[in-house]
Tab-separated table of C-alpha atoms in Angstrom:
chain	number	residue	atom	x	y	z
A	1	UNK	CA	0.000	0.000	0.000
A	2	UNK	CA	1.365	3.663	-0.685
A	3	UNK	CA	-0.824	6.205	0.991
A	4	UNK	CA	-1.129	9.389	-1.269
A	5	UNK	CA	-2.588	12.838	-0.530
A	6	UNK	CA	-3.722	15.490	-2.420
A	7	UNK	CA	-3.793	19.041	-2.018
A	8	UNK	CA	-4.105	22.156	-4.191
A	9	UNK	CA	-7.208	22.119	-5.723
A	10	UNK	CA	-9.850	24.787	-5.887
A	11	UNK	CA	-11.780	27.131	-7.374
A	12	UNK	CA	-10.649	29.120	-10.166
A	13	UNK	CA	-11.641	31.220	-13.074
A	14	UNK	CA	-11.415	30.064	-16.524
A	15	UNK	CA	-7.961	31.483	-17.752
A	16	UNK	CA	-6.802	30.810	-14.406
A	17	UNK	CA	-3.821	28.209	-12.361
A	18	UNK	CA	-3.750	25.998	-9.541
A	19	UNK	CA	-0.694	23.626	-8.356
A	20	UNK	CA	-1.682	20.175	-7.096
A	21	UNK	CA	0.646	18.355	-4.971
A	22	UNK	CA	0.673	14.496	-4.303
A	23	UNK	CA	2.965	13.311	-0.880
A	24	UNK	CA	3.502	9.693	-0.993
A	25	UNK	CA	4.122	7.210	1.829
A	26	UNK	CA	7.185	4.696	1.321
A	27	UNK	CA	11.337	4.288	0.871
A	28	UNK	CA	11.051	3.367	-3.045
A	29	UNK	CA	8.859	6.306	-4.276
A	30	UNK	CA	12.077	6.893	-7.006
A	31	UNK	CA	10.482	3.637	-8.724
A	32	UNK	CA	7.041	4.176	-8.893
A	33	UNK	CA	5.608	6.073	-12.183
A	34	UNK	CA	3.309	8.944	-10.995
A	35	UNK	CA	0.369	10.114	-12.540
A	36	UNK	CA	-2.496	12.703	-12.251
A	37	UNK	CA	-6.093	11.065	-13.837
A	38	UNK	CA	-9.347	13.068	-13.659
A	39	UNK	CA	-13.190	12.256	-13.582
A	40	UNK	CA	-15.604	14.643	-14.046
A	41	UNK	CA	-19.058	13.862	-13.281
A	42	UNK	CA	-20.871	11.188	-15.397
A	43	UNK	CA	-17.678	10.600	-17.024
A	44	UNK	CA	-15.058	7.675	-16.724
A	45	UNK	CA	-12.011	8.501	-15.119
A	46	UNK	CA	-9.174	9.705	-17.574
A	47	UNK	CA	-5.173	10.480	-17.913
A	48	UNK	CA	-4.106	13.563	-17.148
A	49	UNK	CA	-0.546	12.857	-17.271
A	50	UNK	CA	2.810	10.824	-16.176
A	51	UNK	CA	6.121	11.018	-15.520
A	52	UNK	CA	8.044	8.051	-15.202
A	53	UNK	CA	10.810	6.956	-12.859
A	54	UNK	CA	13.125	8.565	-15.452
A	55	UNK	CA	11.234	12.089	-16.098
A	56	UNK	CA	9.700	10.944	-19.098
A	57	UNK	CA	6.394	13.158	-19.062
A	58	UNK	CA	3.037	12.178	-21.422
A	59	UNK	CA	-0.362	14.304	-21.761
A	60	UNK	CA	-3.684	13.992	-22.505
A	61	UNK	CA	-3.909	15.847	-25.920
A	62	UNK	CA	-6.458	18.179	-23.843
A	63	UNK	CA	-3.757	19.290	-21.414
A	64	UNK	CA	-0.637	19.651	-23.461
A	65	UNK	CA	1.420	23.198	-23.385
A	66	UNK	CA	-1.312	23.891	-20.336
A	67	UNK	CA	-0.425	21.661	-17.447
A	68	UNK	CA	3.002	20.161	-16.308
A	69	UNK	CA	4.130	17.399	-14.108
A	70	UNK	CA	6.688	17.221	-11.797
A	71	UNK	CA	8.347	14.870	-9.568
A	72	UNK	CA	10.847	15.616	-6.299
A	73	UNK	CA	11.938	11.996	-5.574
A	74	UNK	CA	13.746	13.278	-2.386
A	75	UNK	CA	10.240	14.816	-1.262
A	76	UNK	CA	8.226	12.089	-2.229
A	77	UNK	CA	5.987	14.311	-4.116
A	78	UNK	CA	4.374	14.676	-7.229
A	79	UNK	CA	3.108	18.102	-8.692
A	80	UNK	CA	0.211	19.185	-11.845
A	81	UNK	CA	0.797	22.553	-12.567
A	82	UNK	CA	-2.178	23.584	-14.266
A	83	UNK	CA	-2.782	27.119	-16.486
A	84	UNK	CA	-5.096	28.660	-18.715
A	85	UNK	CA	-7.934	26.363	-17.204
A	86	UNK	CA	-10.912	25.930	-18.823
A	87	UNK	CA	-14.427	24.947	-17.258
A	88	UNK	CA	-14.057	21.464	-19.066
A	89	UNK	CA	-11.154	20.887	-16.435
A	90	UNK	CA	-13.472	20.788	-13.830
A	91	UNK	CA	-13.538	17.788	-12.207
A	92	UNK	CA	-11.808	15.327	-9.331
A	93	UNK	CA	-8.300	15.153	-9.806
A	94	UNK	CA	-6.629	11.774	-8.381
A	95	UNK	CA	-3.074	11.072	-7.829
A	96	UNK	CA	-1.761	7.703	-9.163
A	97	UNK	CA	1.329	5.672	-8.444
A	98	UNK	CA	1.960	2.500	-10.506
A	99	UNK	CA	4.489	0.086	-9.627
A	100	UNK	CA	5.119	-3.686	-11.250
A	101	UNK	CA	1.593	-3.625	-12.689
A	102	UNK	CA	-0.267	-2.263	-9.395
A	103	UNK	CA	-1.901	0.696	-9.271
A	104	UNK	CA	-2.005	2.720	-5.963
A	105	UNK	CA	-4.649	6.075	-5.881
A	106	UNK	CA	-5.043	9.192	-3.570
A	107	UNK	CA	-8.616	10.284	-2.332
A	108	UNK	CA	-8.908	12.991	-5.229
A	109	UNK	CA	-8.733	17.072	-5.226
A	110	UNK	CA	-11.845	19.092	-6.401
A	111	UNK	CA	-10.962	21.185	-9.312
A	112	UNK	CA	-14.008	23.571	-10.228
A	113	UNK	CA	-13.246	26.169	-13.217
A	114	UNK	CA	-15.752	29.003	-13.473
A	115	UNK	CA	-16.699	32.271	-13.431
């Protein structure tokens, strides 16, 4: 089990930025690839992004050139930079850590985008 917790999110006007952290529990955070997913109501749950061990980063084609991830392996922490948000952001934002084929998730971060 790796406990995560989220923090950062918010409410925010469209056009606007928020920073959402992840803090994970555990010695071997370096090896786990971290990830942001979303879910927005009546919707499945989707990739937001990921950054492996390694710092290779991928995006949803809906985020790129707006939100960047981040990783601080001696923190244990895992950051989504988000600008220029738009109200179709809106929705729960869960942390992710994926290790050997398991898949460990945080409790989720409201994101609401609007004016």
């Amino acid at each position: 089990q790796v406990p995560l917790v989220e923090s950062g999110g918010g409410l925010v006007q469209p056009g606007g930025s928020l920073r959402l952290s992840c803090a994970a529990s555990g010695s071997i955070f370096s090896r786990y690839t971290m990830g942001w997913y979303r879910q927005a109501p009546g919707k499945q749950r989707e990739l937001v992004a990921t950054i492996t061990t390694r710092g290779y980063r991928n995006y949803a084609d809906s985020v790129k050139g707006r939100f960047t991830i981040s990783r601080d392996n001696a923190k244990n922490t895992v950051c989504l930079q988000t600008n220029s948000l738009k109200p179709e952001d809106t929705a729960v934002y869960y942390c992710n850590a994926q290790f050997a084929g398991v898949n460990f998730w945080g409790q989720g971060t409201q994101v609401t985008v609007s004016s």
